[in-house]
PDB file of C-alpha atoms in Angstrom:
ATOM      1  CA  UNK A   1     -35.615  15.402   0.136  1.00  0.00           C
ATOM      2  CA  UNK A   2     -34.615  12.056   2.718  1.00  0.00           C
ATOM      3  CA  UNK A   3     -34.777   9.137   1.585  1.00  0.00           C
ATOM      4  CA  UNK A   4     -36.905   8.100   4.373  1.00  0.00           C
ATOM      5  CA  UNK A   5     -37.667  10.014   7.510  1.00  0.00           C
ATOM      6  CA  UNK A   6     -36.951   7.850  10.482  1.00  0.00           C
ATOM      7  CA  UNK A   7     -37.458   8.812  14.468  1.00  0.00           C
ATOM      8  CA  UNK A   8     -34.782   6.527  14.947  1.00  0.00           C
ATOM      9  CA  UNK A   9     -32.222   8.942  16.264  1.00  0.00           C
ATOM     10  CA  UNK A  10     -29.473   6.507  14.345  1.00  0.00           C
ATOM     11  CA  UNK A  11     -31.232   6.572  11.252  1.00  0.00           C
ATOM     12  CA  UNK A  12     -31.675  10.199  11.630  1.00  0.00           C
ATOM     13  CA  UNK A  13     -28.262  10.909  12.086  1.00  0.00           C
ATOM     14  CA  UNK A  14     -26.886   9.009   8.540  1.00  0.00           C
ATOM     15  CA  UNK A  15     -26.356  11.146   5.202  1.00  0.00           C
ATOM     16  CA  UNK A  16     -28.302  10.649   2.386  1.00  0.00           C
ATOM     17  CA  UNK A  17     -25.878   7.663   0.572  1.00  0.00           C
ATOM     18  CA  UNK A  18     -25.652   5.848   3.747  1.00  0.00           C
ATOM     19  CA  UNK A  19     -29.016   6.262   4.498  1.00  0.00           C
ATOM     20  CA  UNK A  20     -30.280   5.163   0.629  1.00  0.00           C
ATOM     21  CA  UNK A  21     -27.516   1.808   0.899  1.00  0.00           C
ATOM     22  CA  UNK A  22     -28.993   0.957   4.371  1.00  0.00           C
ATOM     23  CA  UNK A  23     -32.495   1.525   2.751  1.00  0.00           C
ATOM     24  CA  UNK A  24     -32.471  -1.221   0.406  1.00  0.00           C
ATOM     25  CA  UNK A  25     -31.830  -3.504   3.134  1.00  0.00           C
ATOM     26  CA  UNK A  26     -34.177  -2.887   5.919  1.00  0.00           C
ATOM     27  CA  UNK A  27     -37.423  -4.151   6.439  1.00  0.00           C
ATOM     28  CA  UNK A  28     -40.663  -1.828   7.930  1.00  0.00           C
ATOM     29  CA  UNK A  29     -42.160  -3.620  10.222  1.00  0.00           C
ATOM     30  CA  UNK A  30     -44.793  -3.771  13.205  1.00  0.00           C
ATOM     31  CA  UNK A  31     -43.628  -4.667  16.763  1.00  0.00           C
ATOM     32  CA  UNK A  32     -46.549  -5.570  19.112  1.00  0.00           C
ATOM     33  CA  UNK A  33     -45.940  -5.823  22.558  1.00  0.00           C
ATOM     34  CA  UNK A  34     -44.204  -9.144  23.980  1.00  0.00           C
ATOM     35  CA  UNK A  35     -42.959  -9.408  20.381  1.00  0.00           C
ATOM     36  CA  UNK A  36     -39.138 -11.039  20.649  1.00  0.00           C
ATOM     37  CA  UNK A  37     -36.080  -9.013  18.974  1.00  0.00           C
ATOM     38  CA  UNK A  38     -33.884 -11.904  20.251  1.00  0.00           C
ATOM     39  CA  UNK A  39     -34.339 -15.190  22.278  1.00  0.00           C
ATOM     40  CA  UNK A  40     -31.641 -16.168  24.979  1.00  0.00           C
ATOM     41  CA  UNK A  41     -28.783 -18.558  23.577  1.00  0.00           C
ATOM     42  CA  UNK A  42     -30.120 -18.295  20.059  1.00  0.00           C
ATOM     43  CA  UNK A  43     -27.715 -16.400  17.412  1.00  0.00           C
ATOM     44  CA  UNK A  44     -28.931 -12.422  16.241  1.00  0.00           C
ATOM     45  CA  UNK A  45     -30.553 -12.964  13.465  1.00  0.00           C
ATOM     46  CA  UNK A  46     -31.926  -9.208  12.608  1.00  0.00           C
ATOM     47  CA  UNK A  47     -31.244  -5.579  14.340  1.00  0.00           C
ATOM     48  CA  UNK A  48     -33.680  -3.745  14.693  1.00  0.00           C
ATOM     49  CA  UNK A  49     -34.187   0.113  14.687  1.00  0.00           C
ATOM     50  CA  UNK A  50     -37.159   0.961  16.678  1.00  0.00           C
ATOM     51  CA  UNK A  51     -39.039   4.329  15.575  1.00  0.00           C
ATOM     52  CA  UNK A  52     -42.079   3.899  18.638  1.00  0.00           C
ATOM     53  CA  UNK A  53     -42.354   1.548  21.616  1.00  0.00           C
ATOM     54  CA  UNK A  54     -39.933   0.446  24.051  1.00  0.00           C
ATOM     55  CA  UNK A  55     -37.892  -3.263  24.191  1.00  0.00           C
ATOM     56  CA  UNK A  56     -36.261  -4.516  27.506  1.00  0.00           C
ATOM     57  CA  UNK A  57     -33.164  -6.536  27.976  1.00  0.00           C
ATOM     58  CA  UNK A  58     -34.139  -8.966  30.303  1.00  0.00           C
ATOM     59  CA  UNK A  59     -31.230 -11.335  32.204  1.00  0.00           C
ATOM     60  CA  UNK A  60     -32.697 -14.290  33.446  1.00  0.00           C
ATOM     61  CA  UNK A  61     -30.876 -16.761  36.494  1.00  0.00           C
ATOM     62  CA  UNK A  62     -30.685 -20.383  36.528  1.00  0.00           C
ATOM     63  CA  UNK A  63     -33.792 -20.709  38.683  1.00  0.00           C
ATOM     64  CA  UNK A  64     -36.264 -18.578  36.200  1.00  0.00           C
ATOM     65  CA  UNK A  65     -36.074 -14.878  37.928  1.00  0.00           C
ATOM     66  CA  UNK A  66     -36.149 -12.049  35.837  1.00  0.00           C
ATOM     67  CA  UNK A  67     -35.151  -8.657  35.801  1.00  0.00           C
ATOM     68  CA  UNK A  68     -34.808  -6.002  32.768  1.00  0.00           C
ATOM     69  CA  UNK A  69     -30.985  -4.775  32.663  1.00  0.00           C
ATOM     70  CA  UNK A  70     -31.456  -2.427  29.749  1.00  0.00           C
ATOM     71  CA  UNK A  71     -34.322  -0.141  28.275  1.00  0.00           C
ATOM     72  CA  UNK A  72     -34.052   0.450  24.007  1.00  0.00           C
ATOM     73  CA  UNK A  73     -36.211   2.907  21.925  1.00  0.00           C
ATOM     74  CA  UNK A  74     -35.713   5.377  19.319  1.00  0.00           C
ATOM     75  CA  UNK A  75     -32.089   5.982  20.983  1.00  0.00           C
ATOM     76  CA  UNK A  76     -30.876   3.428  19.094  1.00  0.00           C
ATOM     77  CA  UNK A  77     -30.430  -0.149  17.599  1.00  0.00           C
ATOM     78  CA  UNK A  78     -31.704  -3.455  19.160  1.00  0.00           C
ATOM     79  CA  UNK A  79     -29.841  -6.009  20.553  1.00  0.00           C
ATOM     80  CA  UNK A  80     -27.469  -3.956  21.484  1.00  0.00           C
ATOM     81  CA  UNK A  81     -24.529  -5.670  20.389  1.00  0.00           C
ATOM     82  CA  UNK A  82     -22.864  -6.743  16.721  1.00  0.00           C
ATOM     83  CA  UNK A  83     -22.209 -10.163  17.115  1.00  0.00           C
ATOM     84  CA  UNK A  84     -20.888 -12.771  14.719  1.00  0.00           C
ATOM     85  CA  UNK A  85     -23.833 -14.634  13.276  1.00  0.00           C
ATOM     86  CA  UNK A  86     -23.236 -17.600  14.981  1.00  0.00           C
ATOM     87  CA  UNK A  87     -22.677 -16.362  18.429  1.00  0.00           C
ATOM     88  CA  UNK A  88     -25.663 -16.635  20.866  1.00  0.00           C
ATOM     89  CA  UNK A  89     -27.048 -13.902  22.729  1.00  0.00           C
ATOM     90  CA  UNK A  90     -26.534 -13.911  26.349  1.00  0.00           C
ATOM     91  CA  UNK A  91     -30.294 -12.495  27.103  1.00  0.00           C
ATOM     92  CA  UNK A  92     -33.619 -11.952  26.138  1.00  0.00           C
ATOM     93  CA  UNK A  93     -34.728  -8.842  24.485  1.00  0.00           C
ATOM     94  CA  UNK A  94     -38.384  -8.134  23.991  1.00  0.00           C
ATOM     95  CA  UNK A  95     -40.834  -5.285  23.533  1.00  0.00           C
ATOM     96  CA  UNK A  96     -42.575  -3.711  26.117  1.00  0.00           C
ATOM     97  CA  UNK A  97     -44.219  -1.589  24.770  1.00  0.00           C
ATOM     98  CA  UNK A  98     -45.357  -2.101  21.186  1.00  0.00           C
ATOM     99  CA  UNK A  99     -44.499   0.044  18.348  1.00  0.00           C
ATOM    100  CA  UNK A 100     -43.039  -0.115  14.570  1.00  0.00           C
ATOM    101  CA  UNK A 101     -39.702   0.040  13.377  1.00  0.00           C
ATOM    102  CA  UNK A 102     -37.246  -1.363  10.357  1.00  0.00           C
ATOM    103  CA  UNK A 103     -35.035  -4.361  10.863  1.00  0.00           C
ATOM    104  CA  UNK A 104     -32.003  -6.038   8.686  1.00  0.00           C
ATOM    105  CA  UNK A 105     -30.602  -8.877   8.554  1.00  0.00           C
ATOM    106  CA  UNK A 106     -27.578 -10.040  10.765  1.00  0.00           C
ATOM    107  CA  UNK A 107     -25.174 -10.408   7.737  1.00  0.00           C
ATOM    108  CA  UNK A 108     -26.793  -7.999   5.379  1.00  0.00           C
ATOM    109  CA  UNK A 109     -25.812  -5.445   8.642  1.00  0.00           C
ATOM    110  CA  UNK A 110     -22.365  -6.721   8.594  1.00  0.00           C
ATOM    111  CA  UNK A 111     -21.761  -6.354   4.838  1.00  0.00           C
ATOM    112  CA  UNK A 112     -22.926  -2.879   5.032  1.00  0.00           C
ATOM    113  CA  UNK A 113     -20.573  -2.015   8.082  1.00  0.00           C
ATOM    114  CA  UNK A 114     -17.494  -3.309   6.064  1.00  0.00           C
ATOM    115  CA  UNK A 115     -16.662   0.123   4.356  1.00  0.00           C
ATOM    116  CA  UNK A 116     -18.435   2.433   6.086  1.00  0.00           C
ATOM    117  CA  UNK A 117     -16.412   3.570   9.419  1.00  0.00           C
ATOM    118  CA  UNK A 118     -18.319   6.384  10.287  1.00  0.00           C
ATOM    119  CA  UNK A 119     -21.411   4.669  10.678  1.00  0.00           C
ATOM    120  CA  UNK A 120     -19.762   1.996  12.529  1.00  0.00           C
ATOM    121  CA  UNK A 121     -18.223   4.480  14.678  1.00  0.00           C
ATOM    122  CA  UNK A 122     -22.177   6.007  14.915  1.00  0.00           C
ATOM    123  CA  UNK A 123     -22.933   2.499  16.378  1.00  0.00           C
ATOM    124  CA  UNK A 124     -20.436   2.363  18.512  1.00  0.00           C
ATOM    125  CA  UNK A 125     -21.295   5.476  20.450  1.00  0.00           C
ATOM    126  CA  UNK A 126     -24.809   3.863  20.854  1.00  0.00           C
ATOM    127  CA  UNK A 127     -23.116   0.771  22.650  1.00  0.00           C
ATOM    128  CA  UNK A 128     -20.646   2.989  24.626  1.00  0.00           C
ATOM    129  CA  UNK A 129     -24.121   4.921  25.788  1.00  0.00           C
ATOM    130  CA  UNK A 130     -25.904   1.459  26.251  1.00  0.00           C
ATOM    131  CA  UNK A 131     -23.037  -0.104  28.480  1.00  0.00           C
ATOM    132  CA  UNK A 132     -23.336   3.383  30.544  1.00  0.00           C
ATOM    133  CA  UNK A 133     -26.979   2.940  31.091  1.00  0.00           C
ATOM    134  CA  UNK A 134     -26.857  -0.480  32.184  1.00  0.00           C
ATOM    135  CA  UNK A 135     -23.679   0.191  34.582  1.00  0.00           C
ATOM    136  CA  UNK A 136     -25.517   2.929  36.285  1.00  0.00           C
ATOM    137  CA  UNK A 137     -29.025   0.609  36.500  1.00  0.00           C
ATOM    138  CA  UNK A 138     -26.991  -1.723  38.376  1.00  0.00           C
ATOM    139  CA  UNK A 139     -25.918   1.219  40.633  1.00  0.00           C
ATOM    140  CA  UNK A 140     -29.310   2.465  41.038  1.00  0.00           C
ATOM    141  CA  UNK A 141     -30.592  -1.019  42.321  1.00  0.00           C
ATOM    142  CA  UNK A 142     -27.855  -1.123  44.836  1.00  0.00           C
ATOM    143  CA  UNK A 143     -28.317   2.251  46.167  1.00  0.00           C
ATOM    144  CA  UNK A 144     -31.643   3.852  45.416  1.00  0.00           C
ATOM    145  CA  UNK A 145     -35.089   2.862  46.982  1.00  0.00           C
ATOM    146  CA  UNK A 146     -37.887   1.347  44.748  1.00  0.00           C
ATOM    147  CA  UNK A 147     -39.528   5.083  44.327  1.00  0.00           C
ATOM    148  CA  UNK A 148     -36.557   6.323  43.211  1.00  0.00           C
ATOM    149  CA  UNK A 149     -35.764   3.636  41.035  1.00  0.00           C
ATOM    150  CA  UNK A 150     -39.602   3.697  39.327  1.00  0.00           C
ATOM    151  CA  UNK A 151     -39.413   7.103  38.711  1.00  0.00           C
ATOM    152  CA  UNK A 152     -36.374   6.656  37.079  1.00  0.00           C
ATOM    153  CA  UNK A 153     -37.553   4.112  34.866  1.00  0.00           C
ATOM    154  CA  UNK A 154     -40.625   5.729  33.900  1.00  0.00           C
ATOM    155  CA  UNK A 155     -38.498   8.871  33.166  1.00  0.00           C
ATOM    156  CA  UNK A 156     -36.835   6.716  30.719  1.00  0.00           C
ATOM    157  CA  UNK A 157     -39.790   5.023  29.328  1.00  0.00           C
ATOM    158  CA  UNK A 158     -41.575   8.681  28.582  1.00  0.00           C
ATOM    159  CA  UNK A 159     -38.094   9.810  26.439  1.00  0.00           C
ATOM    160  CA  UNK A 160     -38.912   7.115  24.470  1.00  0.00           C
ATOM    161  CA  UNK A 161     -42.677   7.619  23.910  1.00  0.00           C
ATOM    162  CA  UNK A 162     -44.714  10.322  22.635  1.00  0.00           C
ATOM    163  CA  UNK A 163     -47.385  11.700  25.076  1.00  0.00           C
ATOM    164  CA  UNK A 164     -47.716  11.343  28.845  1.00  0.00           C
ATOM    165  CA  UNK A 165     -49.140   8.322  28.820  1.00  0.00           C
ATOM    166  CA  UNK A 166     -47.076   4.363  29.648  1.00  0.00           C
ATOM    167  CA  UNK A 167     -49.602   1.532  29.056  1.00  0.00           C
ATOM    168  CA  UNK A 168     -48.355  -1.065  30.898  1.00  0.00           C
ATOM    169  CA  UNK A 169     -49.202  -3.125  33.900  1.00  0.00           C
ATOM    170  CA  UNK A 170     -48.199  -3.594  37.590  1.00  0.00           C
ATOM    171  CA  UNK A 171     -46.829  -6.859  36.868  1.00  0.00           C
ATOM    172  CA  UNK A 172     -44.929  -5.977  34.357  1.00  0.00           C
ATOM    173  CA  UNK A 173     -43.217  -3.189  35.860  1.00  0.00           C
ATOM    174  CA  UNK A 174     -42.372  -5.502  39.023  1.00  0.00           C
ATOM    175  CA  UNK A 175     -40.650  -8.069  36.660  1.00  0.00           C
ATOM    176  CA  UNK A 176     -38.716  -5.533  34.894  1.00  0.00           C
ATOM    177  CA  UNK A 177     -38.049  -3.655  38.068  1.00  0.00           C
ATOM    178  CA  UNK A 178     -36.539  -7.222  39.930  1.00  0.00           C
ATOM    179  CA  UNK A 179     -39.517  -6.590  42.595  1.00  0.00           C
ATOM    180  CA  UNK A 180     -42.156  -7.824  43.765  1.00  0.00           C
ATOM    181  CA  UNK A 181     -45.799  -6.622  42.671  1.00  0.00           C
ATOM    182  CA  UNK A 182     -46.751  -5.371  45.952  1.00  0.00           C
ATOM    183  CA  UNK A 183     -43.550  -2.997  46.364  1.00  0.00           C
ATOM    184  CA  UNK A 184     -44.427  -1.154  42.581  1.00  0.00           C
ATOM    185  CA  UNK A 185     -48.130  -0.604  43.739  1.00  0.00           C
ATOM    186  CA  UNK A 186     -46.170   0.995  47.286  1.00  0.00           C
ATOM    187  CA  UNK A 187     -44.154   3.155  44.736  1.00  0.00           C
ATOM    188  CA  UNK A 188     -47.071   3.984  42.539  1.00  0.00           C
ATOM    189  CA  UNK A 189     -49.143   5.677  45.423  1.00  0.00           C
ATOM    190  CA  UNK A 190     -45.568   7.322  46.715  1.00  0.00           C
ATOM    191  CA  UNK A 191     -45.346   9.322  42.886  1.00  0.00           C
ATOM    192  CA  UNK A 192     -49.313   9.632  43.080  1.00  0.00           C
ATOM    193  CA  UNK A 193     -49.087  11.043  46.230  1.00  0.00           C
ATOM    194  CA  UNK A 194     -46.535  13.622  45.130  1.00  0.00           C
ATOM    195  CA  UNK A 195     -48.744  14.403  42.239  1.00  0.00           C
ATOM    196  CA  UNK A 196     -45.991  13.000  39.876  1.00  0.00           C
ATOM    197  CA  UNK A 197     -48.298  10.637  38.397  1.00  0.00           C
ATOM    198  CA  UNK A 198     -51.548   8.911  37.620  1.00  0.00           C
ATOM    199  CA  UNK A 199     -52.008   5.437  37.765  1.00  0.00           C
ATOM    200  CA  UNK A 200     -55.001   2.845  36.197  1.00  0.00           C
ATOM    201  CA  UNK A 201     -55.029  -0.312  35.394  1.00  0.00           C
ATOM    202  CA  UNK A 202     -52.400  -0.850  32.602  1.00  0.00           C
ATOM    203  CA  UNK A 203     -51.790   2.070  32.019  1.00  0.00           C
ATOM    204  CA  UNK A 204     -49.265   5.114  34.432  1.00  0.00           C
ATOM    205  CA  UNK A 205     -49.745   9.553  32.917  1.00  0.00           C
ATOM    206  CA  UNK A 206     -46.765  11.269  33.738  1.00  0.00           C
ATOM    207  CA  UNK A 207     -48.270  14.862  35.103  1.00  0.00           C
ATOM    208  CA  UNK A 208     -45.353  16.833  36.128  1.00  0.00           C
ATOM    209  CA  UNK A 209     -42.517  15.451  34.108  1.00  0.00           C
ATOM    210  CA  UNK A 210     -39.854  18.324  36.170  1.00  0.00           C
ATOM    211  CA  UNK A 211     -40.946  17.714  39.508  1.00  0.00           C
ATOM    212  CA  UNK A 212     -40.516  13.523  39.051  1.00  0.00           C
ATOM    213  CA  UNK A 213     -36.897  14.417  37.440  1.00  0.00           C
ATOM    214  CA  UNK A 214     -36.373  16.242  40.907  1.00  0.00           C
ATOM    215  CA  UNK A 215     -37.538  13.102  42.708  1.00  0.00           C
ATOM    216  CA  UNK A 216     -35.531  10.548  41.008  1.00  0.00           C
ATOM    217  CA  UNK A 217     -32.573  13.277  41.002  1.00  0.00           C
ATOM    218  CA  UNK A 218     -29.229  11.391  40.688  1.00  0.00           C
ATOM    219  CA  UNK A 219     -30.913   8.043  39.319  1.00  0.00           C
ATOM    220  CA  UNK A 220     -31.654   9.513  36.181  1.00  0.00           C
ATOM    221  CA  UNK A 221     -28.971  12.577  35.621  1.00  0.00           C
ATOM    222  CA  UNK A 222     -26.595   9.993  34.530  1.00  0.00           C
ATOM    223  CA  UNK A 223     -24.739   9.105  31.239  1.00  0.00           C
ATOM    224  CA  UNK A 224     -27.367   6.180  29.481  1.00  0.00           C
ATOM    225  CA  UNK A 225     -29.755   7.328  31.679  1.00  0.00           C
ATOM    226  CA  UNK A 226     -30.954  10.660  30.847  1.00  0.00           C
ATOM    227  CA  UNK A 227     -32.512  11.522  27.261  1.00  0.00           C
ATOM    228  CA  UNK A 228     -31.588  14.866  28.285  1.00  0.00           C
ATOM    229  CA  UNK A 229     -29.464  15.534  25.292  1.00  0.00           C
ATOM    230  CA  UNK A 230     -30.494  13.436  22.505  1.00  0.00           C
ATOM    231  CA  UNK A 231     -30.673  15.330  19.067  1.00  0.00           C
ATOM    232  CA  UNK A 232     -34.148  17.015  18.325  1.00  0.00           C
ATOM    233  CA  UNK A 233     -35.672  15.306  15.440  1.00  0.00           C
ATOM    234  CA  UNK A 234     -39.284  16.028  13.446  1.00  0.00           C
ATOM    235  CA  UNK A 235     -41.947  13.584  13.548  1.00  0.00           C
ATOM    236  CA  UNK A 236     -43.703  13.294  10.397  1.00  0.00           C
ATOM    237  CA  UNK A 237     -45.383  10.405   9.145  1.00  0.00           C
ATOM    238  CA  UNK A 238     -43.899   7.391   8.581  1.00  0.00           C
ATOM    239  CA  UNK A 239     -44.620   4.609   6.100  1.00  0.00           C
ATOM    240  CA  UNK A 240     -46.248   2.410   8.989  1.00  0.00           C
ATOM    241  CA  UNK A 241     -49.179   4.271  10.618  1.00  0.00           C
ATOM    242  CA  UNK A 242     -49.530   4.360  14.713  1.00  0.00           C
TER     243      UNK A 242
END
């Protein structure tokens, strides 16, 4: 028997000592939507391990413009970065879409990582997949059009969710997309129109999850991109109910 079952595909992956040291150190907790993992120029305090919802890593310019750069769930840990304590984060990462996870202290984290390599190294792929993903975003917003690019991102909103429904809003979407509002409710009726979606107020159903893979084709069969081949985990309940 676990210790814990986690959907955290991180915490799923640990054995049963790591998992029972790391245990006694991390904190259940809920994560409503807007909620802050870390503020920009203030030092990490916690990571975070989300098990539902979805944070974005948002950069921010020097006249107030914002645009996400990075999308976290389940994949993995949040910020995406071990950092000295004292070093300040270069952006802002929030949730999105609310959910629940565990989180542990900055220098408890650290402590723990001192003699265990293998779960280091665990990280570590999780940043090397994190870096890839925001690399090929940055491609994507050079060479794709806004359809492609919104299908993309809701493909890799709905491998972090469960069900077929996103709740969030038009104006939301346009800040994390780097758009304006007008241009996401253009895309919207583009995917609608293909019968790829469904979209209400605050909240976008995914219908036919192959056909809008088709449509955003190479914007989201990339490395950090594509949930494609994350492991397969069970979802039983978890100490924090939905």
């Amino acid at each position: 028997m676990r210790v814990f079952e986690s959907e955290n595909l991180i915490l799923s992956q640990l054995a049963d000592p790591e998992l029972l040291a790391l245990e006694r150190i991390l904190e259940p907790l809920v994560l409503p939507r807007d909620f802050e993992l870390v503020h920009l120029g203030m030092p990490v305090s916690h990571y975070y391990f989300l098990e539902t919802g979805i944070a974005s890593m948002v950069a921010t310019s020097p006249e107030g413009r914002k645009a996400e750069i990075g999308v976290l769930g389940r994949d993995g840990m949040s910020p995406p970065a071990l950092t000295a304590d004292a070093e300040r984060f270069s952006f802002d990462v929030m949730m999105q879409v609310g959910g629940h996870g565990r989180r542990v202290e900055a220098s408890a984290l650290a402590c723990f990582l001192a003699d265990r390599p293998a779960v280091r190294r665990l990280l570590s792929r999780f940043l090397h997949s994190f870096f890839a993903q925001v690399a090929n975003t940055a491609l994507s917003n050079a060479v794709h059009k806004i359809d492609v690019r919104l299908a993309k991102w809701l493909l890799m909103c709905h491998d972090r969710l469960d069900g077929e429904g996103i709740e969030i809003t038009h104006e939301y979407m346009a800040t994390m997309l780097g758009v304006r509002r007008s241009s996401v409710t253009d895309a919207l009726h583009i995917l609608e129109g293909e019968h790829l979606i469904y979209s209400t107020r605050g909240l976008v159903i995914i219908r036919n999850r192959a056909s809008l893979e088709a449509f955003a084709a190479d914007a989201y069969d990339l490395p950090g991109i594509t949930g494609r081949g994350w492991p397969v985990i069970d979802r039983p309940s978890l100490a924090l109910s939905r």
